[in-house]
Amino acid sequence: MSMRKRMLHDRIWESDQFAVLTIKERLLFIALITGADDEGCFRADPKHLRRKAFYGDRVSVNQVQKMLDHLQEVGLVVLGVTKKGMAGLHPNWWDYQSLRRDRSKPSKYSDLLVANGLTPRFTIAAQDKRTEDKQSEYNLVKESEDLGFESLFS
């Protein structure tokens, strides 16, 4: 299991959008931030989110769906259907998150990003390029060892 580190900006507490949310909606929103992939997308299945954000609490699937709908109404998330099912994205993700490109993975919900006029920052091509770069670096080191250059650097 990969460990994601996400940032919550201190301005969240002063946000008008955040202020109109109920306490449960605020908890769900924070869970959506911490559970988002590297592009700011998340699985928007209410049953799944109930387990993630409200495990052991008396919150129904219908309540979670209503909370999701309200988060979308106030503009904190965008919801949609993708090839992988219901998904959502944080429209202001890059204003508050900074991720190293060499450690980031493309979203499996990139079609939702494209449908909303956003360009995926981490594409499969970029991931392949990083793999190629690592392979090239390995080949250079290997070639220098084969030529006996390792003694020059020892």
JSON list of C-alpha atoms in Angstrom, two decimals, residues 148-154:
[
{"chain": "A", "resi": 148, "resn": "GLY", "atom": "CA", "xyz": [37.23, 0.22, -16.82]},
{"chain": "A", "resi": 149, "resn": "PHE", "atom": "CA", "xyz": [36.33, 3.79, -15.86]},
{"chain": "A", "resi": 150, "resn": "GLU", "atom": "CA", "xyz": [35.23, 2.80, -12.37]},
{"chain": "A", "resi": 151, "resn": "SER", "atom": "CA", "xyz": [38.84, 2.96, -11.23]},
{"chain": "A", "resi": 152, "resn": "LEU", "atom": "CA", "xyz": [38.94, 6.64, -12.22]},
{"chain": "A", "resi": 153, "resn": "PHE", "atom": "CA", "xyz": [36.14, 7.41, -9.77]},
{"chain": "A", "resi": 154, "resn": "SER", "atom": "CA", "xyz": [37.41, 5.26, -6.89]}
]
